[in-house]
């Protein structure tokens, strides 16, 4: 039987409709700027998120690298969370390639960085210190949605101290879909608060007419000077991310992408997959969230497991007490029974396009059987 792969939402296969969109994409040479599918995608994502420009990059890692190096010079530093991808999971790229020093901070239980910690980490203008130049946040972080009010406060603080702001929004649309669902659940929510809808994009109706999740994505993104999004996670494209920002920032990012070897040629095929994902696979993320919740529910009450209620598509389950000693045996049991997950004492299960309720139920049954539950 095909394994139930809950290691990551990156494992998905492109759907038949996505493959058809890729095959039909008009192509050009994007290094010359004339791949129509790339240009259409960049305009689309910039417009959706309320930015003037966007840049397609092969990976989220390269998108973050381009962002940090476009915001910072050698000898600058960026404030970042210990668990954020652009600090912990990118091989130290900003330091290695850009001589930009990270200033990591511990996270609060909700995933945020305490405002007081951010404030305290901003260095005075003194030759002893690196120049604090950028605040980088991530949403969702480990599947947690950072509250909108927090994003507003943290970015306002950064701005007031002359820092630029970057959001690693690899799973921005998961955050947006969860935020939209929370709003729908509140009966008297009223009209959206805050600024006006974006007008910069090629499709002025993109946000208003297409419902809650797109609007919420824009409401998150508008607090930042730059935002990166991944198409190859829950959105189900095979490859690619986009970095959004001002025209000037994206021009600098384009030079860095070239230096990093990310200037691609007939990459419109990849852009077409991303475009298809943006059109057809955003609202669908709600199903992934429901499935993560379903798995969490099925694992409640097993002695030795501590289940953290998932906010989006990532479920963490801690082994506690004597069960910790059985961790290796549990992973072996899972693998033997066709359930793939990551972690050791803290297991991570990620739901996505290529798992359904039956798969989740089977995974739950395999886990329960290990504990005799
Ligand atoms: C996956 C991910 C990235 C980028 O990953 P790539 O594998 O380089 O595409 C960046 N940030 C976050 C938060 C991620 O989850």
XYZ file of C-alpha atoms and ligand atoms in Angstrom:
388
model
C 0.000 0.000 0.000
C 1.168 3.559 -0.708
C 2.588 5.110 2.455
C 0.764 7.945 4.136
C 3.383 10.622 3.891
C 2.934 13.155 6.679
C 6.562 14.299 6.737
C 5.851 17.603 5.011
C 3.457 19.470 2.748
C 6.325 19.624 0.239
C 5.793 16.001 -0.846
C 2.745 16.650 -3.028
C 2.537 15.754 -6.708
C 1.166 18.307 -9.188
C -2.449 17.566 -10.123
C -3.465 16.773 -13.695
C -4.918 20.278 -14.073
C -1.684 21.800 -12.824
C 0.371 19.707 -15.232
C -1.906 20.817 -18.071
C -1.402 24.465 -17.088
C 2.365 23.902 -17.066
C 2.332 22.239 -20.468
C 0.293 25.062 -21.965
C 2.347 27.929 -20.506
C 3.791 30.434 -23.007
C 7.533 30.704 -22.409
C 10.411 33.115 -22.918
C 13.813 33.747 -21.395
C 13.239 35.178 -17.930
C 16.816 36.418 -17.549
C 15.950 38.779 -20.407
C 12.675 39.480 -18.604
C 10.523 38.106 -21.398
C 8.908 34.979 -20.062
C 5.224 35.928 -20.161
C 4.224 33.261 -17.630
C 6.819 34.458 -15.126
C 5.793 38.071 -15.634
C 2.114 37.214 -15.191
C 2.779 35.315 -11.982
C 4.963 38.073 -10.546
C 2.311 40.700 -11.275
C -0.374 38.482 -9.871
C 1.275 37.709 -6.550
C 2.466 41.296 -6.085
C -1.076 42.537 -6.707
C -2.665 39.961 -4.411
C -0.394 40.897 -1.529
C -0.425 44.644 -2.186
C 3.141 45.127 -3.425
C 4.533 46.934 -6.445
C 6.823 44.106 -7.567
C 7.647 40.449 -7.094
C 10.407 38.043 -8.066
C 10.010 34.331 -8.769
C 12.766 32.280 -7.119
C 13.419 28.532 -7.187
C 13.182 28.032 -3.417
C 11.963 29.724 -0.299
C 15.499 29.646 1.017
C 16.679 31.704 -1.931
C 13.744 34.080 -1.482
C 14.738 34.740 2.120
C 18.389 35.115 1.160
C 17.505 37.623 -1.562
C 15.314 39.513 0.914
C 17.876 39.712 3.702
C 20.694 40.688 1.339
C 18.499 43.250 -0.408
C 17.594 44.861 2.932
C 21.035 44.614 4.565
C 24.687 45.394 3.814
C 27.786 43.591 5.087
C 28.110 44.231 8.809
C 24.383 44.738 9.298
C 22.276 42.393 11.386
C 18.727 41.082 11.314
C 16.577 40.243 14.310
C 14.973 36.818 13.925
C 13.438 34.016 16.001
C 15.489 30.994 17.059
C 13.145 28.621 15.261
C 12.654 30.643 12.109
C 13.628 29.102 8.813
C 15.781 32.079 7.762
C 17.924 31.652 10.857
C 17.960 27.972 11.733
C 17.210 26.035 8.562
C 19.079 27.820 5.781
C 22.683 26.862 6.459
C 23.467 30.315 7.812
C 23.170 31.658 4.245
C 22.756 35.334 5.121
C 25.967 35.211 7.173
C 27.854 32.980 4.747
C 26.997 34.788 1.513
C 26.132 38.264 2.733
C 28.163 38.840 5.901
C 24.870 39.748 7.550
C 24.761 38.675 11.175
C 21.619 37.188 12.676
C 20.453 38.287 16.137
C 18.264 35.349 17.168
C 15.636 35.718 19.913
C 13.626 33.096 21.783
C 9.988 32.684 20.838
C 7.000 33.179 23.097
C 4.685 30.163 23.406
C 2.453 31.594 20.644
C 5.422 31.794 18.266
C 5.855 35.557 18.476
C 8.996 37.453 19.515
C 8.327 39.584 22.595
C 8.263 43.266 21.731
C 10.509 44.005 24.717
C 13.042 41.456 23.427
C 13.004 43.040 19.966
C 13.443 46.473 21.484
C 16.319 45.297 23.668
C 18.070 43.642 20.711
C 18.187 46.813 18.602
C 21.738 48.102 18.960
C 22.679 51.755 19.326
C 24.811 53.377 16.647
C 28.166 52.429 18.128
C 31.180 50.919 16.358
C 31.122 47.979 18.760
C 27.907 46.690 17.255
C 26.629 45.417 13.995
C 24.042 47.809 12.538
C 20.572 46.472 13.333
C 18.791 46.806 10.034
C 15.941 44.326 9.696
C 13.258 42.478 11.643
C 12.346 39.125 10.087
C 9.194 37.291 11.229
C 7.595 34.060 10.032
C 3.873 33.246 9.641
C 2.780 30.570 10.103
C 5.574 29.545 12.458
C 5.529 25.821 13.109
C 1.901 25.926 11.993
C 0.983 28.714 14.420
C -0.707 31.861 13.199
C 0.814 35.069 14.553
C -2.011 37.412 15.614
C -2.609 40.328 13.258
C -2.468 42.824 16.133
C 0.974 41.482 17.035
C 2.235 41.836 13.457
C 1.061 45.420 13.485
C 2.808 46.189 16.787
C 6.056 44.428 15.958
C 6.400 46.047 12.538
C 5.457 49.471 13.944
C 8.172 49.073 16.564
C 10.697 48.093 13.894
C 9.743 51.016 11.691
C 9.926 53.495 14.555
C 13.529 52.406 15.097
C 14.468 52.622 11.430
C 14.401 48.875 10.739
C 13.032 47.289 7.602
C 10.655 44.326 7.980
C 10.514 40.985 6.185
C 7.936 38.231 6.517
C 8.876 34.669 5.696
C 5.418 33.710 4.538
C 6.272 30.256 3.204
C 2.903 29.252 4.669
C 1.281 32.698 4.516
C -1.833 31.284 2.887
C -2.259 28.738 5.664
C -2.262 31.647 8.101
C -4.695 33.538 5.897
C -7.113 30.632 5.543
C -7.082 30.012 9.310
C -7.624 33.704 9.962
C -10.527 33.840 7.534
C -12.113 30.773 9.139
C -11.793 32.299 12.612
C -13.565 35.384 11.340
C -16.377 33.371 9.738
C -16.854 31.609 13.049
C -17.490 34.968 14.734
C -21.014 36.012 13.720
C -20.826 39.808 14.161
C -17.348 40.353 12.774
C -18.311 43.434 10.743
C -16.325 44.860 7.841
C -12.560 44.383 7.672
C -10.551 46.824 9.788
C -7.636 48.890 8.583
C -6.381 50.063 5.231
C -7.910 49.940 1.815
C -7.562 46.999 -0.515
C -4.527 46.986 -2.791
C -4.607 48.544 -6.220
C -1.123 47.838 -7.550
C -1.796 44.481 -9.175
C -2.803 43.543 -12.670
C -6.080 42.140 -11.406
C -7.847 44.772 -9.342
C -10.607 42.352 -8.418
C -8.248 39.710 -7.196
C -8.626 40.456 -3.514
C -12.136 41.773 -3.118
C -14.032 39.223 -5.132
C -12.210 36.087 -4.216
C -13.113 35.884 -0.661
C -11.712 35.830 2.757
C -8.404 34.026 2.463
C -6.953 36.345 -0.191
C -8.037 39.385 1.765
C -6.518 38.001 4.964
C -3.234 37.274 3.154
C -3.129 40.887 2.044
C -3.980 42.107 5.559
C -1.017 40.150 6.946
C 1.379 41.153 4.153
C 0.644 44.854 4.219
C 2.540 45.346 7.472
C 5.851 44.311 5.900
C 8.379 45.803 3.485
C 8.866 42.388 1.904
C 7.097 39.042 2.000
C 8.157 35.672 0.616
C 5.638 32.922 -0.147
C 6.170 29.276 -1.120
C 4.155 27.630 -3.863
C 5.654 24.198 -3.243
C 4.170 23.602 0.214
C 0.439 23.429 0.850
C -0.316 25.137 -2.454
C 0.939 22.010 -4.195
C 3.219 23.362 -6.936
C 6.351 21.316 -7.649
C 8.842 24.179 -7.324
C 9.038 27.841 -6.517
C 8.549 30.812 -4.258
C 8.037 34.510 -4.756
C 9.517 37.501 -2.986
C 7.350 40.633 -2.965
C 8.423 44.188 -2.222
C 8.933 47.661 -3.672
C 10.334 48.068 -7.192
C 13.691 49.165 -5.746
C 13.934 46.252 -3.324
C 13.012 43.720 -5.985
C 15.586 45.198 -8.374
C 18.258 44.609 -5.719
C 16.877 41.136 -5.027
C 17.092 40.333 -8.735
C 20.856 40.994 -8.724
C 21.246 38.750 -5.692
C 19.146 36.007 -7.260
C 21.461 36.131 -10.284
C 24.542 35.884 -8.039
C 22.976 32.956 -6.230
C 22.442 31.167 -9.544
C 18.686 31.579 -9.465
C 18.247 33.392 -12.777
C 16.316 30.785 -14.763
C 15.392 30.738 -18.428
C 12.091 29.169 -19.629
C 10.906 28.965 -16.048
C 7.391 29.959 -17.054
C 6.424 26.298 -16.797
C 7.092 26.535 -13.089
C 5.345 29.881 -12.832
C 2.289 28.388 -14.510
C 2.105 25.750 -11.788
C 2.363 28.433 -9.119
C -0.273 30.531 -10.883
C -2.613 27.563 -11.026
C -2.008 26.952 -7.332
C -2.854 30.547 -6.465
C -6.074 30.336 -8.449
C -7.250 26.897 -7.355
C -5.483 25.643 -4.267
C -5.658 28.424 -1.693
C -9.133 27.904 -0.215
C -8.456 24.158 -0.283
C -5.932 24.598 2.545
C -8.926 24.607 4.903
C -9.238 20.870 4.226
C -5.642 20.298 5.310
C -6.355 22.194 8.509
C -9.451 20.109 9.152
C -7.465 16.912 8.612
C -4.753 17.975 11.059
C -7.521 18.611 13.584
C -9.039 15.209 12.817
C -5.715 13.494 13.461
C -5.238 15.456 16.692
C -8.700 14.421 17.892
C -8.014 10.785 17.086
C -4.817 10.846 19.153
C -6.294 12.517 22.225
C -6.323 10.529 25.405
C -3.504 8.093 24.593
C -1.246 7.721 27.625
C 2.265 8.833 26.692
C 1.183 11.286 23.989
C 0.714 14.981 24.465
C -1.158 16.402 21.494
C -0.924 20.094 20.696
C -4.133 21.363 19.080
C -3.113 22.376 15.526
C -4.004 25.844 14.251
C -3.290 24.969 10.620
C -1.822 21.915 8.868
C 1.008 20.994 11.246
C 0.417 18.747 14.222
C 3.018 18.254 16.934
C 2.730 15.291 19.254
C 5.143 14.994 22.175
C 6.126 11.690 23.705
C 5.940 12.112 27.472
C 6.924 10.026 30.469
C 7.962 6.405 29.856
C 6.743 6.640 26.239
C 9.880 8.671 25.459
C 11.920 5.517 25.778
C 9.799 3.884 23.094
C 10.323 6.649 20.568
C 12.620 4.707 18.216
C 10.295 1.716 18.359
C 7.307 3.926 17.576
C 9.011 5.415 14.511
C 9.886 1.920 13.326
C 6.290 0.808 13.885
C 5.049 3.776 11.866
C 7.449 3.132 9.001
C 6.639 -0.577 8.951
C 2.949 0.258 8.702
C 3.310 2.849 5.995
C 3.055 6.066 7.985
C 5.807 8.627 7.473
C 6.449 11.440 9.952
C 9.438 13.402 11.231
C 10.773 13.972 14.746
C 11.889 11.800 17.592
C 10.413 12.835 20.938
C 8.349 15.506 19.256
C 6.665 13.990 16.237
C 5.518 16.236 13.430
C 2.613 15.316 11.159
C 1.838 17.617 8.230
C -1.364 17.331 6.206
C -1.522 18.289 2.530
C -3.141 17.855 -0.862
C -2.159 14.198 -1.184
C -3.676 12.882 2.054
C -7.358 12.468 2.733
C -9.526 11.574 5.715
C -9.045 7.849 5.100
C -5.286 8.259 5.146
C -5.429 10.289 8.326
C -7.677 7.723 9.969
C -5.314 4.953 8.963
C -2.355 6.884 10.394
C -4.269 7.382 13.639
C -5.105 3.687 13.821
C -1.446 2.740 13.312
C -0.363 5.079 16.108
C -3.136 3.900 18.437
C -2.237 0.283 17.800
C 1.338 0.914 18.971
C 0.022 2.127 22.299
C -2.614 -0.600 22.459
C -5.232 2.162 22.493
C 9.899 25.515 3.562
C 10.177 26.856 4.119
C 11.044 27.754 3.492
C 11.771 27.473 2.203
O 12.108 26.211 1.943
P 12.723 25.701 0.573
O 12.833 24.254 0.806
O 14.003 26.404 0.387
O 11.779 26.072 -0.520
C 11.229 28.979 4.074
N 10.601 29.315 5.197
C 9.750 28.497 5.811
C 9.035 28.952 7.040
C 9.517 27.230 5.314
O 8.668 26.422 5.936
